[in-house]
């Protein structure tokens, strides 16, 4: 079972866990009442009012997937969060690569960092997670935040949600090494993928070029394949190379 360590205040739970990695056993979870420098993807900050939201990082040691298959860890963490949130409401999805959405609004961000051994295999993964639970007002300028409390009108015990998520992460990430298990995980990930409905949607490139496409595939390394509507051709994109346009707002 995950071992929880609650800190009153820390710069970033991911950073704290990385700095002290040799002190902790696998499945240790560093949970923070308050983060002063919470980190998201692409170096973004993560807004979380103290005590209102679930902010934590989990140590996943030597997962049985190769470096080329590391995106399965991201899929497993995303699905663990979806499974937990669906106990309280419906309408959640995973926006590629691993943001958790309710409708067109973001409820959770995930930052997964890997450390490799000298032979190039995964030594450990740190899954940093921020879930908006009870916070209803956001001041950071993020364009589309939402919380579980905003969705349902109820208030929740933050620790109850973080513990449930971590229990499910451990279950998902105890990979047995079989392709059958990985295929089932990937199939479920695709079934929960935001806007994976076979319809054209508007995407954007970092330079501002916009185009319509449908999601064709997501590969084990996280690469997204889009079928461009105008040309009928397939194009592959890595994270940061393409983003959704949601309500005419760009999300990379």
PDB file of N, CA, C and O in Angstrom, residues 193-251:
ATOM      1  N   UNK A 193     -10.178   9.166 -24.139  1.00  0.00           N
ATOM      2  CA  UNK A 193      -9.422  10.275 -24.709  1.00  0.00           C
ATOM      3  C   UNK A 193     -10.356  11.394 -25.172  1.00  0.00           C
ATOM      4  O   UNK A 193     -11.318  11.164 -25.909  1.00  0.00           O
ATOM      5  N   UNK A 194     -10.043  12.584 -24.751  1.00  0.00           N
ATOM      6  CA  UNK A 194     -10.809  13.782 -25.085  1.00  0.00           C
ATOM      7  C   UNK A 194     -10.895  13.970 -26.598  1.00  0.00           C
ATOM      8  O   UNK A 194      -9.889  13.948 -27.303  1.00  0.00           O
ATOM      9  N   UNK A 195     -12.120  14.121 -27.087  1.00  0.00           N
ATOM     10  CA  UNK A 195     -12.410  14.366 -28.498  1.00  0.00           C
ATOM     11  C   UNK A 195     -11.952  13.250 -29.423  1.00  0.00           C
ATOM     12  O   UNK A 195     -11.697  13.483 -30.609  1.00  0.00           O
ATOM     13  N   UNK A 196     -11.859  12.054 -28.890  1.00  0.00           N
ATOM     14  CA  UNK A 196     -11.548  10.900 -29.734  1.00  0.00           C
ATOM     15  C   UNK A 196     -12.856  10.281 -30.209  1.00  0.00           C
ATOM     16  O   UNK A 196     -13.208   9.160 -29.878  1.00  0.00           O
ATOM     17  N   UNK A 197     -13.592  11.053 -31.009  1.00  0.00           N
ATOM     18  CA  UNK A 197     -14.926  10.655 -31.428  1.00  0.00           C
ATOM     19  C   UNK A 197     -15.048  10.473 -32.938  1.00  0.00           C
ATOM     20  O   UNK A 197     -16.151  10.336 -33.463  1.00  0.00           O
ATOM     21  N   UNK A 198     -13.905  10.515 -33.627  1.00  0.00           N
ATOM     22  CA  UNK A 198     -13.940  10.354 -35.074  1.00  0.00           C
ATOM     23  C   UNK A 198     -14.365  11.587 -35.840  1.00  0.00           C
ATOM     24  O   UNK A 198     -14.452  11.557 -37.075  1.00  0.00           O
ATOM     25  N   UNK A 199     -14.602  12.693 -35.142  1.00  0.00           N
ATOM     26  CA  UNK A 199     -15.023  13.933 -35.798  1.00  0.00           C
ATOM     27  C   UNK A 199     -13.838  14.878 -35.935  1.00  0.00           C
ATOM     28  O   UNK A 199     -12.930  14.881 -35.100  1.00  0.00           O
ATOM     29  N   UNK A 200     -13.821  15.708 -36.990  1.00  0.00           N
ATOM     30  CA  UNK A 200     -12.745  16.694 -37.130  1.00  0.00           C
ATOM     31  C   UNK A 200     -12.810  17.736 -36.005  1.00  0.00           C
ATOM     32  O   UNK A 200     -13.889  18.194 -35.621  1.00  0.00           O
ATOM     33  N   UNK A 201     -11.643  18.097 -35.489  1.00  0.00           N
ATOM     34  CA  UNK A 201     -11.533  19.149 -34.489  1.00  0.00           C
ATOM     35  C   UNK A 201     -10.403  20.078 -34.886  1.00  0.00           C
ATOM     36  O   UNK A 201      -9.536  19.729 -35.699  1.00  0.00           O
ATOM     37  N   UNK A 202     -10.424  21.251 -34.315  1.00  0.00           N
ATOM     38  CA  UNK A 202      -9.441  22.268 -34.658  1.00  0.00           C
ATOM     39  C   UNK A 202      -8.195  22.105 -33.786  1.00  0.00           C
ATOM     40  O   UNK A 202      -8.282  22.004 -32.559  1.00  0.00           O
ATOM     41  N   UNK A 203      -7.039  22.057 -34.436  1.00  0.00           N
ATOM     42  CA  UNK A 203      -5.750  21.946 -33.760  1.00  0.00           C
ATOM     43  C   UNK A 203      -4.886  23.131 -34.148  1.00  0.00           C
ATOM     44  O   UNK A 203      -5.163  23.845 -35.116  1.00  0.00           O
ATOM     45  N   UNK A 204      -3.811  23.336 -33.389  1.00  0.00           N
ATOM     46  CA  UNK A 204      -2.893  24.423 -33.681  1.00  0.00           C
ATOM     47  C   UNK A 204      -1.456  23.978 -33.490  1.00  0.00           C
ATOM     48  O   UNK A 204      -1.173  23.110 -32.658  1.00  0.00           O
ATOM     49  N   UNK A 205      -0.567  24.582 -34.267  1.00  0.00           N
ATOM     50  CA  UNK A 205       0.864  24.360 -34.100  1.00  0.00           C
ATOM     51  C   UNK A 205       1.456  25.540 -33.335  1.00  0.00           C
ATOM     52  O   UNK A 205       0.848  26.617 -33.279  1.00  0.00           O
ATOM     53  N   UNK A 206       2.625  25.377 -32.738  1.00  0.00           N
ATOM     54  CA  UNK A 206       3.206  26.459 -31.932  1.00  0.00           C
ATOM     55  C   UNK A 206       3.328  27.787 -32.664  1.00  0.00           C
ATOM     56  O   UNK A 206       3.230  28.852 -32.052  1.00  0.00           O
ATOM     57  N   UNK A 207       3.527  27.760 -33.983  1.00  0.00           N
ATOM     58  CA  UNK A 207       3.637  28.996 -34.750  1.00  0.00           C
ATOM     59  C   UNK A 207       2.322  29.688 -35.011  1.00  0.00           C
ATOM     60  O   UNK A 207       2.292  30.800 -35.555  1.00  0.00           O
ATOM     61  N   UNK A 208       1.212  29.045 -34.651  1.00  0.00           N
ATOM     62  CA  UNK A 208      -0.101  29.652 -34.824  1.00  0.00           C
ATOM     63  C   UNK A 208      -0.929  29.057 -35.952  1.00  0.00           C
ATOM     64  O   UNK A 208      -2.119  29.365 -36.085  1.00  0.00           O
ATOM     65  N   UNK A 209      -0.334  28.207 -36.784  1.00  0.00           N
ATOM     66  CA  UNK A 209      -1.085  27.577 -37.878  1.00  0.00           C
ATOM     67  C   UNK A 209      -2.166  26.662 -37.298  1.00  0.00           C
ATOM     68  O   UNK A 209      -1.897  25.840 -36.435  1.00  0.00           O
ATOM     69  N   UNK A 210      -3.383  26.809 -37.798  1.00  0.00           N
ATOM     70  CA  UNK A 210      -4.487  25.982 -37.337  1.00  0.00           C
ATOM     71  C   UNK A 210      -4.968  25.074 -38.469  1.00  0.00           C
ATOM     72  O   UNK A 210      -4.891  25.435 -39.642  1.00  0.00           O
ATOM     73  N   UNK A 211      -5.474  23.913 -38.077  1.00  0.00           N
ATOM     74  CA  UNK A 211      -5.949  22.954 -39.069  1.00  0.00           C
ATOM     75  C   UNK A 211      -6.966  22.022 -38.417  1.00  0.00           C
ATOM     76  O   UNK A 211      -6.988  21.861 -37.197  1.00  0.00           O
ATOM     77  N   UNK A 212      -7.793  21.419 -39.248  1.00  0.00           N
ATOM     78  CA  UNK A 212      -8.761  20.441 -38.764  1.00  0.00           C
ATOM     79  C   UNK A 212      -8.206  19.037 -38.948  1.00  0.00           C
ATOM     80  O   UNK A 212      -7.568  18.735 -39.962  1.00  0.00           O
ATOM     81  N   UNK A 213      -8.469  18.174 -37.966  1.00  0.00           N
ATOM     82  CA  UNK A 213      -7.999  16.797 -38.054  1.00  0.00           C
ATOM     83  C   UNK A 213      -8.789  15.938 -37.081  1.00  0.00           C
ATOM     84  O   UNK A 213      -9.465  16.443 -36.177  1.00  0.00           O
ATOM     85  N   UNK A 214      -8.689  14.651 -37.276  1.00  0.00           N
ATOM     86  CA  UNK A 214      -9.246  13.695 -36.323  1.00  0.00           C
ATOM     87  C   UNK A 214      -8.099  12.917 -35.683  1.00  0.00           C
ATOM     88  O   UNK A 214      -7.027  12.755 -36.286  1.00  0.00           O
ATOM     89  N   UNK A 215      -8.317  12.444 -34.464  1.00  0.00           N
ATOM     90  CA  UNK A 215      -7.313  11.622 -33.804  1.00  0.00           C
ATOM     91  C   UNK A 215      -7.318  10.243 -34.442  1.00  0.00           C
ATOM     92  O   UNK A 215      -8.350   9.578 -34.520  1.00  0.00           O
ATOM     93  N   UNK A 216      -6.158   9.814 -34.909  1.00  0.00           N
ATOM     94  CA  UNK A 216      -6.036   8.510 -35.565  1.00  0.00           C
ATOM     95  C   UNK A 216      -5.438   7.465 -34.633  1.00  0.00           C
ATOM     96  O   UNK A 216      -5.887   6.310 -34.626  1.00  0.00           O
ATOM     97  N   UNK A 217      -4.421   7.851 -33.847  1.00  0.00           N
ATOM     98  CA  UNK A 217      -3.762   6.888 -32.958  1.00  0.00           C
ATOM     99  C   UNK A 217      -2.921   7.624 -31.931  1.00  0.00           C
ATOM    100  O   UNK A 217      -2.526   8.777 -32.130  1.00  0.00           O
ATOM    101  N   UNK A 218      -2.663   6.932 -30.822  1.00  0.00           N
ATOM    102  CA  UNK A 218      -1.653   7.340 -29.853  1.00  0.00           C
ATOM    103  C   UNK A 218      -0.736   6.136 -29.663  1.00  0.00           C
ATOM    104  O   UNK A 218      -1.199   5.023 -29.431  1.00  0.00           O
ATOM    105  N   UNK A 219       0.562   6.362 -29.765  1.00  0.00           N
ATOM    106  CA  UNK A 219       1.531   5.268 -29.755  1.00  0.00           C
ATOM    107  C   UNK A 219       2.149   5.077 -28.365  1.00  0.00           C
ATOM    108  O   UNK A 219       2.043   5.966 -27.504  1.00  0.00           O
ATOM    109  N   UNK A 220       2.788   3.930 -28.117  1.00  0.00           N
ATOM    110  CA  UNK A 220       3.350   3.638 -26.796  1.00  0.00           C
ATOM    111  C   UNK A 220       4.353   4.667 -26.287  1.00  0.00           C
ATOM    112  O   UNK A 220       4.549   4.786 -25.079  1.00  0.00           O
ATOM    113  N   UNK A 221       4.974   5.421 -27.190  1.00  0.00           N
ATOM    114  CA  UNK A 221       5.905   6.465 -26.743  1.00  0.00           C
ATOM    115  C   UNK A 221       5.210   7.805 -26.549  1.00  0.00           C
ATOM    116  O   UNK A 221       5.850   8.818 -26.261  1.00  0.00           O
ATOM    117  N   UNK A 222       3.879   7.828 -26.727  1.00  0.00           N
ATOM    118  CA  UNK A 222       3.105   9.047 -26.529  1.00  0.00           C
ATOM    119  C   UNK A 222       2.857   9.851 -27.783  1.00  0.00           C
ATOM    120  O   UNK A 222       2.121  10.846 -27.758  1.00  0.00           O
ATOM    121  N   UNK A 223       3.443   9.455 -28.901  1.00  0.00           N
ATOM    122  CA  UNK A 223       3.248  10.184 -30.158  1.00  0.00           C
ATOM    123  C   UNK A 223       1.775  10.161 -30.574  1.00  0.00           C
ATOM    124  O   UNK A 223       1.120   9.119 -30.516  1.00  0.00           O
ATOM    125  N   UNK A 224       1.277  11.318 -30.979  1.00  0.00           N
ATOM    126  CA  UNK A 224      -0.106  11.449 -31.445  1.00  0.00           C
ATOM    127  C   UNK A 224      -0.129  11.490 -32.964  1.00  0.00           C
ATOM    128  O   UNK A 224       0.601  12.263 -33.585  1.00  0.00           O
ATOM    129  N   UNK A 225      -0.956  10.630 -33.584  1.00  0.00           N
ATOM    130  CA  UNK A 225      -1.129  10.643 -35.038  1.00  0.00           C
ATOM    131  C   UNK A 225      -2.482  11.261 -35.360  1.00  0.00           C
ATOM    132  O   UNK A 225      -3.518  10.803 -34.865  1.00  0.00           O
ATOM    133  N   UNK A 226      -2.456  12.292 -36.179  1.00  0.00           N
ATOM    134  CA  UNK A 226      -3.673  12.976 -36.605  1.00  0.00           C
ATOM    135  C   UNK A 226      -3.898  12.764 -38.093  1.00  0.00           C
ATOM    136  O   UNK A 226      -2.955  12.777 -38.886  1.00  0.00           O
ATOM    137  N   UNK A 227      -5.167  12.580 -38.461  1.00  0.00           N
ATOM    138  CA  UNK A 227      -5.569  12.502 -39.857  1.00  0.00           C
ATOM    139  C   UNK A 227      -6.076  13.886 -40.262  1.00  0.00           C
ATOM    140  O   UNK A 227      -7.133  14.332 -39.802  1.00  0.00           O
ATOM    141  N   UNK A 228      -5.310  14.574 -41.094  1.00  0.00           N
ATOM    142  CA  UNK A 228      -5.665  15.927 -41.502  1.00  0.00           C
ATOM    143  C   UNK A 228      -6.855  15.899 -42.455  1.00  0.00           C
ATOM    144  O   UNK A 228      -6.854  15.168 -43.458  1.00  0.00           O
ATOM    145  N   UNK A 229      -7.850  16.708 -42.158  1.00  0.00           N
ATOM    146  CA  UNK A 229      -9.092  16.720 -42.940  1.00  0.00           C
ATOM    147  C   UNK A 229      -8.848  17.199 -44.371  1.00  0.00           C
ATOM    148  O   UNK A 229      -9.361  16.610 -45.327  1.00  0.00           O
ATOM    149  N   UNK A 230      -8.081  18.260 -44.534  1.00  0.00           N
ATOM    150  CA  UNK A 230      -7.932  18.885 -45.854  1.00  0.00           C
ATOM    151  C   UNK A 230      -7.181  17.998 -46.835  1.00  0.00           C
ATOM    152  O   UNK A 230      -7.492  17.981 -48.029  1.00  0.00           O
ATOM    153  N   UNK A 231      -6.190  17.258 -46.359  1.00  0.00           N
ATOM    154  CA  UNK A 231      -5.337  16.488 -47.267  1.00  0.00           C
ATOM    155  C   UNK A 231      -5.558  14.985 -47.195  1.00  0.00           C
ATOM    156  O   UNK A 231      -5.123  14.245 -48.083  1.00  0.00           O
ATOM    157  N   UNK A 232      -6.203  14.517 -46.126  1.00  0.00           N
ATOM    158  CA  UNK A 232      -6.388  13.082 -45.952  1.00  0.00           C
ATOM    159  C   UNK A 232      -5.113  12.351 -45.606  1.00  0.00           C
ATOM    160  O   UNK A 232      -5.019  11.128 -45.760  1.00  0.00           O
ATOM    161  N   UNK A 233      -4.116  13.084 -45.122  1.00  0.00           N
ATOM    162  CA  UNK A 233      -2.821  12.485 -44.799  1.00  0.00           C
ATOM    163  C   UNK A 233      -2.631  12.391 -43.289  1.00  0.00           C
ATOM    164  O   UNK A 233      -3.210  13.170 -42.518  1.00  0.00           O
ATOM    165  N   UNK A 234      -1.784  11.425 -42.870  1.00  0.00           N
ATOM    166  CA  UNK A 234      -1.485  11.213 -41.461  1.00  0.00           C
ATOM    167  C   UNK A 234      -0.197  11.933 -41.086  1.00  0.00           C
ATOM    168  O   UNK A 234       0.784  11.908 -41.839  1.00  0.00           O
ATOM    169  N   UNK A 235      -0.213  12.563 -39.915  1.00  0.00           N
ATOM    170  CA  UNK A 235       0.974  13.252 -39.417  1.00  0.00           C
ATOM    171  C   UNK A 235       1.164  12.917 -37.944  1.00  0.00           C
ATOM    172  O   UNK A 235       0.188  12.876 -37.184  1.00  0.00           O
ATOM    173  N   UNK A 236       2.420  12.702 -37.557  1.00  0.00           N
ATOM    174  CA  UNK A 236       2.753  12.385 -36.171  1.00  0.00           C
ATOM    175  C   UNK A 236       3.221  13.634 -35.430  1.00  0.00           C
ATOM    176  O   UNK A 236       3.956  14.462 -35.988  1.00  0.00           O
ATOM    177  N   UNK A 237       2.831  13.726 -34.147  1.00  0.00           N
ATOM    178  CA  UNK A 237       3.198  14.877 -33.332  1.00  0.00           C
ATOM    179  C   UNK A 237       3.644  14.414 -31.952  1.00  0.00           C
ATOM    180  O   UNK A 237       2.998  13.563 -31.323  1.00  0.00           O
ATOM    181  N   UNK A 238       4.731  15.013 -31.494  1.00  0.00           N
ATOM    182  CA  UNK A 238       5.159  14.823 -30.119  1.00  0.00           C
ATOM    183  C   UNK A 238       4.531  15.910 -29.255  1.00  0.00           C
ATOM    184  O   UNK A 238       4.001  16.913 -29.771  1.00  0.00           O
ATOM    185  N   UNK A 239       4.592  15.707 -27.944  1.00  0.00           N
ATOM    186  CA  UNK A 239       4.094  16.712 -27.015  1.00  0.00           C
ATOM    187  C   UNK A 239       4.792  18.041 -27.283  1.00  0.00           C
ATOM    188  O   UNK A 239       5.989  18.073 -27.568  1.00  0.00           O
ATOM    189  N   UNK A 240       4.037  19.123 -27.263  1.00  0.00           N
ATOM    190  CA  UNK A 240       4.460  20.503 -27.526  1.00  0.00           C
ATOM    191  C   UNK A 240       4.447  20.835 -29.012  1.00  0.00           C
ATOM    192  O   UNK A 240       4.610  22.000 -29.380  1.00  0.00           O
ATOM    193  N   UNK A 241       4.263  19.837 -29.885  1.00  0.00           N
ATOM    194  CA  UNK A 241       4.265  20.111 -31.322  1.00  0.00           C
ATOM    195  C   UNK A 241       2.876  20.415 -31.873  1.00  0.00           C
ATOM    196  O   UNK A 241       2.755  20.887 -33.006  1.00  0.00           O
ATOM    197  N   UNK A 242       1.852  20.148 -31.079  1.00  0.00           N
ATOM    198  CA  UNK A 242       0.485  20.405 -31.519  1.00  0.00           C
ATOM    199  C   UNK A 242      -0.398  20.558 -30.286  1.00  0.00           C
ATOM    200  O   UNK A 242      -0.089  20.027 -29.215  1.00  0.00           O
ATOM    201  N   UNK A 243      -1.477  21.314 -30.438  1.00  0.00           N
ATOM    202  CA  UNK A 243      -2.403  21.488 -29.331  1.00  0.00           C
ATOM    203  C   UNK A 243      -3.825  21.610 -29.828  1.00  0.00           C
ATOM    204  O   UNK A 243      -4.075  21.877 -31.012  1.00  0.00           O
ATOM    205  N   UNK A 244      -4.778  21.389 -28.928  1.00  0.00           N
ATOM    206  CA  UNK A 244      -6.183  21.566 -29.250  1.00  0.00           C
ATOM    207  C   UNK A 244      -6.533  23.054 -29.225  1.00  0.00           C
ATOM    208  O   UNK A 244      -5.945  23.840 -28.482  1.00  0.00           O
ATOM    209  N   UNK A 245      -7.525  23.406 -30.015  1.00  0.00           N
ATOM    210  CA  UNK A 245      -8.136  24.727 -29.890  1.00  0.00           C
ATOM    211  C   UNK A 245      -9.510  24.504 -29.262  1.00  0.00           C
ATOM    212  O   UNK A 245     -10.374  23.836 -29.835  1.00  0.00           O
ATOM    213  N   UNK A 246      -9.684  25.043 -28.075  1.00  0.00           N
ATOM    214  CA  UNK A 246     -10.922  24.821 -27.317  1.00  0.00           C
ATOM    215  C   UNK A 246     -11.611  26.165 -27.143  1.00  0.00           C
ATOM    216  O   UNK A 246     -11.050  27.094 -26.544  1.00  0.00           O
ATOM    217  N   UNK A 247     -12.811  26.265 -27.693  1.00  0.00           N
ATOM    218  CA  UNK A 247     -13.536  27.536 -27.656  1.00  0.00           C
ATOM    219  C   UNK A 247     -12.655  28.688 -28.172  1.00  0.00           C
ATOM    220  O   UNK A 247     -12.628  29.782 -27.623  1.00  0.00           O
ATOM    221  N   UNK A 248     -11.900  28.379 -29.218  1.00  0.00           N
ATOM    222  CA  UNK A 248     -11.005  29.335 -29.889  1.00  0.00           C
ATOM    223  C   UNK A 248      -9.838  29.755 -29.000  1.00  0.00           C
ATOM    224  O   UNK A 248      -9.158  30.742 -29.277  1.00  0.00           O
ATOM    225  N   UNK A 249      -9.618  29.033 -27.915  1.00  0.00           N
ATOM    226  CA  UNK A 249      -8.442  29.260 -27.086  1.00  0.00           C
ATOM    227  C   UNK A 249      -7.476  28.108 -27.304  1.00  0.00           C
ATOM    228  O   UNK A 249      -7.864  26.949 -27.332  1.00  0.00           O
ATOM    229  N   UNK A 250      -6.212  28.421 -27.490  1.00  0.00           N
ATOM    230  CA  UNK A 250      -5.233  27.385 -27.799  1.00  0.00           C
ATOM    231  C   UNK A 250      -4.719  26.719 -26.539  1.00  0.00           C
ATOM    232  O   UNK A 250      -4.433  27.364 -25.553  1.00  0.00           O
ATOM    233  N   UNK A 251      -4.622  25.389 -26.567  1.00  0.00           N
ATOM    234  CA  UNK A 251      -4.090  24.613 -25.451  1.00  0.00           C
ATOM    235  C   UNK A 251      -3.015  23.687 -25.984  1.00  0.00           C
ATOM    236  O   UNK A 251      -3.303  22.762 -26.727  1.00  0.00           O
TER     237      UNK A 251
END
